[in-house]
XYZ file of C-alpha atoms in Angstrom:
678
model
C 11.418 -29.183 -3.983
C 13.503 -26.934 -1.782
C 16.740 -28.301 -3.238
C 15.775 -27.260 -6.758
C 16.610 -23.901 -8.248
C 14.026 -21.172 -7.791
C 11.385 -20.995 -10.508
C 11.901 -18.101 -12.869
C 9.467 -16.655 -15.336
C 10.601 -16.541 -18.962
C 8.628 -15.222 -21.934
C 7.816 -18.222 -24.153
C 9.471 -16.682 -27.231
C 13.011 -16.641 -25.776
C 14.983 -19.711 -26.857
C 18.388 -19.625 -25.148
C 20.697 -19.918 -28.198
C 18.901 -22.940 -29.610
C 20.377 -22.198 -33.017
C 23.720 -23.368 -31.574
C 22.155 -26.534 -30.226
C 20.135 -27.974 -33.101
C 21.440 -29.192 -36.446
C 19.396 -30.617 -39.319
C 18.027 -34.153 -39.163
C 17.821 -36.740 -41.924
C 14.322 -38.104 -42.712
C 14.596 -41.165 -40.397
C 16.874 -39.575 -37.822
C 16.032 -38.466 -34.287
C 17.894 -36.930 -31.364
C 18.456 -38.669 -28.041
C 19.432 -36.963 -24.815
C 21.946 -38.455 -22.402
C 21.023 -37.501 -18.844
C 24.294 -37.323 -16.929
C 24.529 -39.072 -13.557
C 24.548 -37.000 -10.395
C 23.303 -36.458 -6.882
C 19.769 -35.252 -6.218
C 20.765 -31.641 -5.599
C 23.191 -31.374 -8.550
C 22.297 -29.271 -11.581
C 20.738 -31.176 -14.474
C 23.207 -31.759 -17.316
C 22.410 -33.451 -20.627
C 24.090 -34.181 -23.929
C 22.278 -34.331 -27.283
C 23.223 -36.841 -29.963
C 21.734 -37.904 -33.298
C 20.534 -41.468 -33.903
C 18.947 -43.330 -36.807
C 15.787 -45.247 -35.968
C 17.009 -48.140 -38.101
C 19.947 -48.651 -35.720
C 17.599 -49.684 -32.875
C 19.281 -47.522 -30.249
C 18.586 -48.334 -26.598
C 16.649 -45.540 -24.901
C 13.712 -44.770 -22.645
C 10.947 -42.422 -23.807
C 9.421 -39.925 -21.400
C 5.661 -39.384 -21.327
C 4.730 -36.310 -19.292
C 2.707 -33.106 -19.252
C 4.677 -30.018 -20.219
C 3.082 -27.625 -17.762
C 3.116 -23.849 -18.088
C 5.645 -22.568 -20.668
C 6.157 -19.438 -18.567
C 7.343 -21.184 -15.406
C 10.773 -22.591 -16.247
C 14.016 -23.796 -14.725
C 17.457 -23.856 -16.358
C 19.371 -27.006 -17.277
C 22.502 -27.537 -19.354
C 22.149 -29.258 -22.737
C 25.426 -29.911 -24.572
C 26.967 -27.125 -22.522
C 24.278 -24.588 -23.439
C 21.941 -23.080 -20.864
C 18.447 -24.279 -21.749
C 15.103 -23.453 -20.137
C 12.604 -26.264 -19.582
C 9.268 -26.294 -17.809
C 9.182 -26.954 -14.084
C 7.494 -30.311 -14.639
C 10.150 -31.512 -17.084
C 12.998 -30.431 -14.800
C 11.382 -32.371 -11.949
C 10.969 -35.432 -14.186
C 14.624 -35.368 -15.220
C 15.680 -35.048 -11.575
C 13.540 -38.077 -10.709
C 14.920 -40.165 -13.577
C 18.569 -39.273 -13.032
C 20.752 -42.043 -11.611
C 23.591 -41.561 -9.149
C 26.162 -43.818 -10.811
C 25.195 -44.107 -14.475
C 23.894 -42.023 -17.347
C 20.374 -42.503 -18.692
C 19.564 -42.227 -22.400
C 16.153 -40.674 -23.044
C 13.903 -39.383 -25.759
C 12.155 -36.229 -24.532
C 10.085 -34.274 -27.038
C 10.747 -30.793 -25.606
C 14.520 -31.285 -25.846
C 14.961 -33.726 -28.734
C 12.771 -31.732 -31.153
C 13.555 -28.138 -32.044
C 10.225 -26.666 -30.969
C 11.008 -23.411 -32.802
C 11.175 -25.150 -36.187
C 7.719 -26.073 -37.543
C 9.233 -28.002 -40.431
C 11.234 -30.189 -38.058
C 8.235 -30.616 -35.745
C 6.205 -31.814 -38.728
C 8.901 -34.322 -39.686
C 9.417 -35.642 -36.155
C 5.711 -35.976 -35.337
C 5.438 -38.320 -38.316
C 8.012 -40.522 -36.558
C 6.357 -40.516 -33.121
C 4.801 -43.935 -33.594
C 8.203 -45.436 -34.421
C 9.889 -43.569 -31.569
C 7.512 -45.008 -28.974
C 7.310 -48.489 -30.482
C 11.127 -48.811 -30.625
C 11.784 -47.654 -27.072
C 12.850 -50.133 -24.395
C 10.526 -48.525 -21.884
C 8.151 -45.598 -21.583
C 8.381 -43.682 -18.322
C 5.056 -42.082 -17.414
C 5.834 -39.153 -15.130
C 2.654 -37.985 -13.414
C 4.301 -35.230 -11.395
C 5.479 -34.388 -7.914
C 3.494 -34.790 -4.724
C 1.658 -31.621 -3.774
C 1.989 -30.321 -0.230
C -0.203 -32.144 2.245
C -0.894 -31.242 5.847
C 0.206 -34.662 7.076
C 2.728 -35.439 4.359
C 6.311 -36.013 5.448
C 8.795 -33.324 4.564
C 9.789 -33.441 0.924
C 13.425 -32.818 1.882
C 13.476 -36.229 3.546
C 12.119 -38.177 0.581
C 13.300 -36.158 -2.413
C 16.042 -38.570 -3.390
C 14.276 -41.739 -2.257
C 12.534 -44.243 -4.516
C 9.718 -46.589 -3.535
C 9.654 -49.197 -6.284
C 6.773 -51.635 -6.673
C 7.626 -54.765 -8.634
C 4.067 -56.114 -8.555
C 5.190 -59.442 -7.068
C 5.893 -60.969 -3.650
C 8.694 -58.490 -2.975
C 5.964 -55.906 -2.330
C 4.583 -57.773 0.704
C 6.586 -55.814 3.270
C 5.227 -52.531 1.892
C 1.685 -53.887 2.112
C 2.054 -54.870 5.777
C 2.898 -51.253 6.583
C -0.179 -50.184 4.617
C -2.337 -52.577 6.628
C -1.000 -51.110 9.848
C -1.834 -47.595 8.655
C -5.368 -48.671 7.731
C -6.018 -50.003 11.225
C -4.904 -46.899 13.098
C -7.880 -45.010 14.490
C -6.020 -41.830 15.275
C -2.709 -40.621 13.916
C 0.076 -39.715 16.290
C 1.166 -36.123 15.981
C 4.739 -37.319 15.610
C 3.912 -39.797 12.840
C 4.131 -38.460 9.315
C 2.779 -40.603 6.494
C 3.700 -40.453 2.823
C 0.158 -40.691 1.473
C 1.302 -40.827 -2.149
C 3.328 -43.933 -1.302
C 0.314 -45.397 0.493
C -1.923 -44.737 -2.530
C 0.415 -46.952 -4.554
C 0.244 -49.554 -1.763
C -3.545 -49.315 -1.944
C -3.520 -49.813 -5.731
C -1.131 -52.745 -5.328
C -3.661 -54.399 -2.995
C -6.531 -53.798 -5.420
C -4.471 -55.240 -8.280
C -4.177 -58.613 -6.507
C -7.531 -59.969 -5.362
C -5.819 -62.346 -2.945
C -4.605 -59.345 -0.953
C -7.954 -57.571 -0.545
C -8.108 -58.712 3.090
C -5.982 -55.617 3.687
C -9.073 -53.540 2.892
C -11.319 -54.708 5.742
C -11.009 -51.358 7.515
C -12.548 -49.614 4.479
C -15.982 -50.958 5.393
C -18.080 -47.826 5.914
C -19.811 -49.606 8.802
C -16.585 -50.220 10.716
C -15.432 -48.070 13.612
C -11.955 -47.848 12.111
C -13.366 -46.231 8.988
C -15.604 -43.770 10.796
C -12.865 -42.650 13.186
C -9.943 -42.656 10.755
C -8.454 -39.448 9.381
C -6.106 -41.712 7.453
C -8.792 -42.855 5.013
C -9.825 -39.286 4.310
C -6.243 -38.219 3.604
C -5.520 -41.314 1.521
C -8.415 -40.665 -0.849
C -7.571 -36.986 -1.028
C -4.114 -37.977 -2.288
C -5.685 -40.369 -4.803
C -7.794 -37.471 -6.108
C -4.637 -35.412 -6.554
C -2.926 -38.194 -8.475
C -5.873 -38.566 -10.832
C -6.022 -34.785 -11.312
C -2.477 -34.712 -12.672
C -2.371 -33.110 -16.110
C -0.887 -36.240 -17.655
C -4.243 -38.048 -17.572
C -5.810 -35.343 -19.741
C -3.165 -35.151 -22.516
C -4.036 -36.303 -26.045
C -0.496 -37.554 -26.809
C -0.752 -39.954 -23.851
C -2.878 -42.299 -25.941
C -0.162 -43.086 -28.467
C 2.620 -42.937 -25.875
C 0.978 -45.677 -23.789
C -0.786 -47.730 -26.474
C 2.244 -48.450 -28.664
C 5.145 -49.485 -26.332
C 5.592 -52.878 -24.678
C 6.834 -51.766 -21.256
C 5.445 -48.846 -19.242
C 6.503 -47.611 -15.814
C 4.566 -45.013 -13.833
C 6.338 -42.483 -11.593
C 4.627 -40.175 -9.112
C 7.017 -38.390 -6.783
C 9.162 -41.070 -5.192
C 6.748 -43.917 -6.008
C 7.388 -46.150 -9.029
C 5.155 -48.956 -10.318
C 4.460 -50.921 -13.512
C 1.480 -49.809 -15.601
C -0.015 -53.307 -15.246
C -0.447 -52.764 -11.506
C -2.591 -49.666 -12.060
C -4.604 -51.361 -14.797
C -5.351 -54.472 -12.742
C -6.420 -52.277 -9.837
C -8.772 -50.495 -12.241
C -10.132 -53.853 -13.434
C -10.838 -54.902 -9.855
C -12.684 -51.637 -9.259
C -14.691 -52.127 -12.440
C -15.712 -55.646 -11.389
C -16.625 -54.603 -7.851
C -18.506 -51.354 -8.379
C -21.426 -52.971 -6.599
C -19.648 -54.494 -3.649
C -19.669 -58.274 -3.375
C -16.843 -58.198 -0.802
C -16.990 -58.030 3.002
C -16.329 -54.262 2.861
C -17.556 -51.293 0.919
C -16.499 -47.713 0.250
C -18.301 -44.483 0.992
C -20.147 -42.784 -1.864
C -17.564 -39.995 -2.120
C -14.719 -42.470 -2.301
C -16.604 -44.625 -4.787
C -16.803 -41.597 -7.078
C -13.015 -41.280 -6.981
C -12.500 -44.998 -7.539
C -14.945 -45.050 -10.447
C -12.971 -42.261 -12.103
C -9.710 -44.160 -11.544
C -11.242 -47.214 -13.183
C -12.798 -45.409 -16.140
C -9.842 -43.256 -17.139
C -7.283 -46.079 -16.762
C -9.309 -48.708 -18.589
C -10.209 -46.295 -21.381
C -6.515 -46.160 -22.277
C -5.886 -49.845 -21.596
C -8.749 -51.015 -23.834
C -7.223 -49.029 -26.664
C -3.873 -50.646 -25.867
C -5.419 -54.132 -25.931
C -7.129 -53.412 -29.244
C -3.826 -52.269 -30.706
C -1.924 -55.320 -29.433
C -4.421 -57.706 -31.052
C -3.714 -56.113 -34.423
C -7.077 -54.406 -34.632
C -7.200 -50.721 -35.390
C -9.881 -48.118 -34.845
C -11.351 -45.663 -37.391
C -10.067 -42.110 -37.009
C -13.596 -40.826 -36.374
C -14.030 -43.168 -33.407
C -10.666 -42.082 -31.999
C -11.510 -38.393 -32.321
C -14.829 -38.884 -30.550
C -13.486 -41.226 -27.903
C -10.630 -38.961 -26.836
C -12.228 -35.588 -27.500
C -11.857 -34.616 -23.844
C -8.050 -34.823 -24.034
C -6.005 -31.623 -24.034
C -3.213 -30.397 -26.298
C -1.084 -27.265 -26.113
C -1.423 -27.041 -29.905
C -4.973 -27.920 -30.975
C -3.705 -29.386 -34.248
C -2.482 -32.254 -32.093
C -6.091 -33.201 -31.313
C -5.897 -34.774 -34.798
C -2.184 -35.413 -35.323
C -1.740 -37.344 -32.053
C -4.205 -40.028 -33.200
C -3.239 -40.518 -36.848
C -0.867 -43.443 -36.368
C -3.525 -45.329 -34.392
C -6.186 -44.977 -37.082
C -7.539 -48.006 -38.917
C -6.844 -46.783 -42.442
C -3.853 -44.908 -43.699
C -5.203 -41.391 -43.938
C -4.237 -38.739 -46.444
C -3.565 -36.342 -43.555
C 0.084 -35.484 -43.080
C 1.075 -33.548 -39.936
C 1.817 -30.001 -41.026
C 2.230 -27.361 -38.329
C 2.199 -24.539 -40.858
C -1.547 -25.084 -41.385
C -4.184 -23.343 -39.295
C -6.215 -25.319 -36.761
C -9.323 -24.695 -38.860
C -7.712 -26.196 -41.961
C -6.450 -29.223 -40.018
C -9.962 -29.900 -38.694
C -11.414 -29.442 -42.205
C -8.868 -31.855 -43.676
C -9.668 -34.430 -40.991
C -13.404 -34.155 -41.687
C -12.932 -34.521 -45.445
C -10.598 -37.474 -44.961
C -13.143 -39.248 -42.747
C -15.880 -38.689 -45.349
C -13.555 -39.984 -48.034
C -12.590 -43.129 -46.108
C -16.099 -43.938 -44.858
C -17.993 -42.879 -47.986
C -20.619 -41.399 -45.685
C -21.604 -38.337 -43.660
C -21.258 -40.130 -40.319
C -18.808 -37.474 -39.168
C -21.569 -34.847 -39.467
C -24.008 -36.658 -37.173
C -24.429 -35.006 -33.798
C -24.425 -31.490 -32.436
C -22.220 -29.610 -34.916
C -23.297 -26.342 -33.335
C -21.350 -27.191 -30.187
C -18.216 -25.222 -31.033
C -15.665 -23.249 -29.043
C -13.806 -22.079 -32.145
C -15.472 -19.441 -34.301
C -13.249 -19.988 -37.363
C -14.717 -23.374 -38.313
C -17.248 -23.914 -41.122
C -20.624 -25.159 -39.888
C -20.021 -28.655 -41.315
C -16.735 -29.203 -39.460
C -16.822 -30.661 -35.917
C -14.798 -28.794 -33.318
C -12.475 -31.468 -31.985
C -11.255 -28.983 -29.354
C -14.679 -28.201 -27.854
C -15.981 -29.373 -24.501
C -16.488 -33.121 -24.202
C -20.075 -34.378 -24.320
C -20.274 -38.051 -23.412
C -24.033 -38.188 -23.992
C -23.756 -36.822 -27.530
C -20.940 -39.271 -28.287
C -23.007 -42.318 -27.260
C -26.076 -40.964 -29.038
C -24.091 -40.488 -32.243
C -22.582 -43.967 -32.050
C -26.078 -45.437 -31.698
C -27.221 -43.553 -34.805
C -24.440 -44.981 -36.950
C -25.705 -48.547 -37.042
C -27.629 -49.943 -39.974
C -31.034 -49.295 -38.436
C -31.014 -45.775 -39.909
C -30.693 -45.374 -43.664
C -32.292 -42.110 -44.795
C -30.389 -41.875 -48.088
C -30.872 -45.473 -49.185
C -27.268 -46.564 -48.749
C -25.784 -44.038 -51.177
C -22.066 -43.385 -50.763
C -19.851 -40.362 -51.263
C -16.513 -39.669 -52.837
C -14.633 -36.439 -52.251
C -13.287 -34.097 -54.916
C -11.073 -31.368 -53.488
C -10.197 -28.101 -55.185
C -6.529 -28.998 -55.603
C -7.085 -32.571 -56.854
C -6.785 -33.392 -60.523
C -9.970 -33.913 -62.490
C -11.715 -37.168 -61.532
C -9.181 -37.660 -58.744
C -11.912 -38.151 -56.151
C -13.770 -40.774 -58.173
C -10.529 -42.544 -59.026
C -9.620 -42.711 -55.324
C -13.083 -44.023 -54.502
C -12.747 -46.781 -57.100
C -9.197 -47.471 -55.891
C -7.689 -47.531 -59.351
C -4.231 -46.284 -60.242
C -3.845 -43.361 -62.645
C -1.939 -45.658 -64.990
C -4.206 -48.674 -65.478
C -2.509 -51.810 -66.694
C -4.632 -54.122 -68.794
C -8.016 -53.535 -70.443
C -9.719 -50.563 -68.780
C -13.182 -52.064 -69.242
C -12.358 -55.119 -67.129
C -10.699 -53.046 -64.409
C -13.672 -50.712 -64.035
C -16.191 -53.565 -64.246
C -14.452 -55.131 -61.256
C -14.250 -51.924 -59.224
C -17.849 -50.829 -59.895
C -19.155 -54.364 -59.393
C -21.395 -54.314 -62.469
C -21.298 -53.687 -66.216
C -24.372 -51.449 -66.082
C -22.209 -48.320 -66.086
C -21.284 -49.044 -69.709
C -24.755 -47.854 -70.751
C -23.516 -44.296 -70.059
C -20.615 -44.600 -72.503
C -20.853 -42.424 -75.631
C -22.832 -44.012 -78.431
C -20.522 -45.907 -80.741
C -17.560 -45.789 -78.339
C -14.795 -48.280 -79.071
C -14.844 -50.355 -75.880
C -11.489 -51.891 -76.706
C -9.819 -48.481 -76.696
C -11.549 -46.400 -74.043
C -9.798 -43.513 -72.356
C -9.823 -43.261 -68.578
C -11.812 -40.019 -68.805
C -14.522 -41.700 -70.911
C -14.836 -44.492 -68.346
C -14.946 -42.178 -65.329
C -17.488 -39.888 -67.008
C -19.745 -42.878 -67.700
C -19.337 -44.235 -64.166
C -20.188 -40.815 -62.745
C -23.367 -40.775 -64.840
C -24.264 -44.263 -63.694
C -23.701 -43.446 -60.020
C -25.712 -40.226 -60.307
C -28.678 -42.035 -61.830
C -28.817 -44.769 -59.194
C -27.377 -42.701 -56.359
C -24.837 -45.416 -55.739
C -21.968 -42.982 -55.195
C -22.156 -39.221 -55.460
C -19.601 -36.465 -55.340
C -18.988 -34.164 -52.397
C -17.015 -31.210 -53.716
C -14.748 -29.136 -51.523
C -14.843 -25.683 -53.111
C -12.239 -24.044 -50.890
C -12.684 -21.355 -48.235
C -14.516 -23.814 -46.020
C -17.379 -24.496 -48.460
C -18.647 -27.856 -49.687
C -21.273 -28.852 -52.232
C -23.164 -32.131 -52.265
C -26.516 -33.382 -53.554
C -29.529 -33.551 -51.288
C -33.317 -33.488 -51.234
C -35.269 -30.787 -49.423
C -37.965 -32.574 -47.424
C -39.628 -29.949 -45.266
C -39.292 -26.747 -43.234
C -39.332 -26.309 -39.451
C -42.260 -24.173 -38.239
C -42.103 -24.731 -34.466
C -39.265 -25.716 -32.120
C -39.104 -26.113 -28.335
C -36.357 -26.690 -25.795
C -36.444 -29.594 -23.409
C -37.309 -28.622 -19.838
C -34.479 -28.145 -17.284
C -32.661 -31.338 -16.396
C -33.908 -31.308 -12.805
C -37.467 -31.910 -13.937
C -38.875 -35.398 -14.295
C -39.274 -37.082 -17.650
C -43.046 -37.003 -17.253
C -42.971 -33.202 -16.822
C -40.776 -32.823 -19.881
C -42.930 -35.052 -22.041
C -46.160 -33.473 -20.822
C -44.831 -30.084 -21.872
C -43.859 -31.362 -25.298
C -47.208 -33.082 -25.716
C -49.032 -29.814 -25.133
C -46.834 -28.092 -27.718
C -47.249 -30.760 -30.377
C -50.968 -31.393 -29.978
C -51.648 -27.663 -30.005
C -50.005 -27.459 -33.428
C -51.804 -30.307 -35.136
C -54.005 -33.278 -34.319
C -53.906 -36.605 -36.033
C -54.953 -40.090 -35.210
C -51.317 -41.273 -35.182
C -49.986 -38.490 -32.955
C -49.364 -40.823 -30.019
C -47.339 -43.288 -32.009
C -45.375 -40.600 -33.872
C -44.660 -38.658 -30.712
C -43.365 -41.610 -28.711
C -41.229 -42.790 -31.609
C -39.743 -39.324 -31.941
C -38.824 -38.674 -28.324
C -36.913 -41.962 -28.039
C -35.403 -41.678 -31.549
C -37.293 -44.842 -32.552
C -34.935 -46.908 -30.399
C -35.176 -48.653 -27.047
C -32.483 -50.132 -24.846
C -31.975 -51.812 -21.504
C -29.057 -49.743 -20.256
C -28.303 -46.192 -19.241
C -27.184 -43.368 -21.563
C -23.627 -43.699 -20.235
C -23.222 -47.330 -21.242
C -22.455 -48.996 -24.523
C -25.664 -50.986 -24.918
C -27.587 -52.996 -27.460
C -30.698 -51.395 -28.877
C -33.630 -52.335 -31.079
C -35.965 -50.447 -33.359
C -39.244 -49.565 -31.677
C -41.995 -51.696 -33.226
C -45.709 -51.088 -33.525
C -46.040 -54.515 -31.912
C -44.958 -52.978 -28.588
C -48.144 -51.083 -27.649
C -48.542 -52.612 -24.202
C -45.099 -51.522 -23.034
C -45.612 -48.070 -24.499
C -49.000 -47.733 -22.851
C -47.553 -48.752 -19.493
C -44.794 -46.191 -19.841
C -47.207 -43.412 -20.837
C -49.455 -44.308 -17.931
C -46.562 -44.287 -15.452
C -45.471 -40.912 -16.833
C -48.947 -39.529 -16.190
C -49.708 -38.973 -19.866
C -52.901 -39.818 -21.718
C -52.763 -41.149 -25.258
C -55.356 -43.241 -27.048
C -53.464 -45.912 -28.942
C -54.887 -48.508 -31.237
C -53.931 -52.069 -30.475
C -53.181 -53.853 -33.727
C -54.171 -57.208 -32.275
C -51.093 -58.757 -33.838
C -48.754 -60.924 -31.769
C -45.745 -59.116 -30.279
C -42.309 -59.686 -31.744
C -39.298 -59.032 -29.481
C -41.482 -56.972 -27.129
C -39.993 -54.360 -24.846
C -39.834 -55.906 -21.394
C -40.125 -52.850 -19.136
C -41.199 -49.257 -19.336
C -37.818 -48.439 -17.781
C -36.232 -49.329 -21.118
C -38.262 -46.625 -22.816
C -37.449 -44.187 -20.038
C -33.716 -44.716 -20.644
C -34.217 -44.379 -24.384
C -36.081 -41.079 -23.999
C -33.412 -39.638 -21.729
C -30.654 -40.680 -24.109
C -32.409 -39.361 -27.212
C -34.034 -36.177 -25.945
C -31.662 -34.495 -23.502
C -30.048 -31.390 -25.025
C -32.228 -31.655 -28.135
C -35.158 -29.614 -29.483
C -38.558 -30.969 -30.423
C -39.697 -29.528 -33.754
C -42.723 -29.671 -36.046
C -42.547 -29.073 -39.785
C -44.769 -27.340 -42.307
C -46.081 -30.685 -43.553
C -46.954 -31.906 -40.061
C -43.904 -34.033 -39.332
C -42.466 -34.195 -35.826
C -38.807 -34.662 -34.960
C -35.847 -34.143 -32.634
C -33.073 -31.840 -33.762
C -29.926 -30.078 -32.530
C -30.347 -27.595 -29.653
C -30.086 -24.616 -32.026
C -32.917 -25.745 -34.336
C -35.305 -22.858 -35.038
C -38.297 -22.023 -37.270
C -37.260 -21.515 -40.886
C -34.606 -24.242 -40.826
C -34.873 -26.849 -43.601
C -34.996 -30.617 -43.270
C -32.798 -32.257 -45.919
C -31.861 -35.775 -46.829
C -28.239 -35.542 -47.933
C -26.911 -38.394 -50.022
C -24.442 -40.391 -47.979
C -26.235 -39.593 -44.722
C -28.017 -42.133 -42.545
C -30.299 -39.534 -40.935
C -31.943 -36.330 -42.193
C -30.063 -33.075 -41.541
C -31.209 -29.667 -40.347
C -29.804 -26.931 -42.640
C -30.197 -23.196 -42.266
C -30.301 -20.925 -45.342
C -27.481 -18.359 -45.333
C -27.883 -16.011 -48.270
C -27.181 -17.866 -51.457
C -25.826 -20.999 -49.808
C -26.923 -23.486 -47.164
C -24.771 -24.117 -44.136
C-alpha cells in the first residue's frame, strides 16, 4: 500500500515502552482496543480499555496471521508509539471506519506478549473471548501485486461487500461478462481478487452456476482466455495466505456464531466460502455442462478440503459433540504456530474431556508435548497415542515415546493410525492403563482412574465395588481386615493387586526426565528388515522384492497367507488411502480374491483352498491393492528370530525387540538403549 508508512525493521526484543501501556488484569478480565475512526491514509490510533467478560461487552474479534515479527509498522496505542506487524497494521487499516470507532479484541495488542504469566492467563480465556464476540473478522491479507491487477491506490479505501443474497446479482453479471471475454483490452484492468469472490459466490448458489459455462475446457472461450488463467492464479494466492495454516484458526472459527472474511477490499460471509466448498466437493467428478482443467481442479480441490476441514469441526462443535484431544492433534498437525506450545494449547478448549493440561508458557515445548501425551494416555486408558511413526520427529529434545506435534504432516500415517485404533486389533487383551506421575501423591493415578474423591463419603467398600465393577478385588485385602473400617490405602493396594493379576488396569509410571515405565511382554527379536521400494515402482515390483527377501529367510507352508496378511495389515477396504473408509479383517475364507490379486501382481503362491463357504468375501483385487498401499508405504518389512513376519516403522532394524505393552492394541517395536528400553 503506497499510502502506508514505509516498513521498518525492528529487533523482536524491543517493546516500545509497553510497561507504560499494560496494567495487571483480574482473573476474568480482558483488554479491548478501540480503533479510532479516520480516513484511509490517516495514522492508526487506538485506545486500550479493560473489560470483564461477565459484562458481555460488544466487540469484534480479529482472526489473522501475525506475519514476520521483524517487519513492523508503528501505530499509536493510548498515546504510546507501538510497533505491530505489517499484516496487523494492514488489517486495522481495512477494519477502520470513516465515521465511527470500532471496538476490537486483537491478541497482539490486548495481551502483553512480553509477560508469560499474563499470556498463560489470557490463553485460558480464549474460548470465552471468541464465543462472546459479536463477530469474528477473518483477515486473510492484502492482494499481492498482479500484472493485470488494477492499481492498489485506486481501490485501497474501497470495499466490495458480498451479502450472499440477491443484492449480489449485479456483481455476478460483471463476473459473467469477464468470463466471456476472449481477449482482455490493454486499457481494461480487472480486480481478480474481487472476481475470485464473485466466482465463489456463484459456486455457493447452485442456481447461479450458469455463469460458469465458459469454464468448459472444451469451449473456445476457455482455451483463448487469459482471464481464466489469471483468475485461478489469484485463487491460488488467496489459499496460500498464512491464515489458512494457523493452528489458532480452528478455535477462532469453530466457536463464534458469526464470521466475516476479508481479503483486500473484498468482504464476504464465511457461509459463502463454505457453500462454495460444498459445491466443489459434490462436483469433483463433473455432472454439469462444464468442467475445469486438471490444474484448476487441483486448486479447487484444495479450496474444498481446507475449508470443509474447518467447517466440519465447526458443525461438530455446534451439535454439542466434542472431539478427543488426540484426534484434534492428529487432524490439525499440519497447522503452524509461532510458539510450538500452541500446537497443544490452541486445541484444549475444543477437546472432548476436560484435560489436566493448563496453558503454561514457562514450560519447555518438550515438557508440554510430554504432558499432552501423558494426559491422552490417562484419559483414554490406552497407548493409542503411541501408535504410528514415533520416529518421525523434527525436534531432538523429545523422548522416543512422545509424538512430535510440530513435525511435518503425514496424512497417510494419520489415516493408517486411525484405522488401527478400532476394535479389530487387541494385542493386550483389552487391558487399560492409569498414569502415576512423579509429582502426584501416592495412589493418585489409581484414584483418578477410579474417579473417586480423596475424601470418600459413605462406606469405602461400596464405593470401590461400584467403581471397580466387581467385588473380586476384595480377595487381595489383608487377611483378617475389618471390611467395615478399611482405609483408602488398604483398598487401593488391594485393587492394584487385583488389576495386576487380571491385567484389567495397570500402572504407567512417569519417572521424570522424559522416562516412563510400564509392564509389557517381550515376544521376539527382529533379525531382518527391508525398506519398501521407491514409490514410483509398481506394487507388484515392491511385493516381488519383499517375497524374495522373506522366502529366502525361511520357508513354511503358510508363508503365502502370512505374507499377504502382513503387507495389508490384515485389513481390506474399498477406498483409497486418502479417504475415511470402512474396512474389514482379512479372512481365510477370501482365498479366491487373494489368488486373483497375486496373479494380477505377477506373483506365484500356492494357497490351500479350505473348501469352506465364503463369508463377506472381498469383491475385487483392487480392494487388496488399496489396502497394501495404505499399510505398506513408508514401512519396513521385518522377520523375527522365531520366524514371524511383520510391518514396522521405517527405522526398524535388526536387534529391535517386539513387545506387547499392556494398554496397547498392537505390538510395539522397542530398541534397547543401555539399561532401559526406548
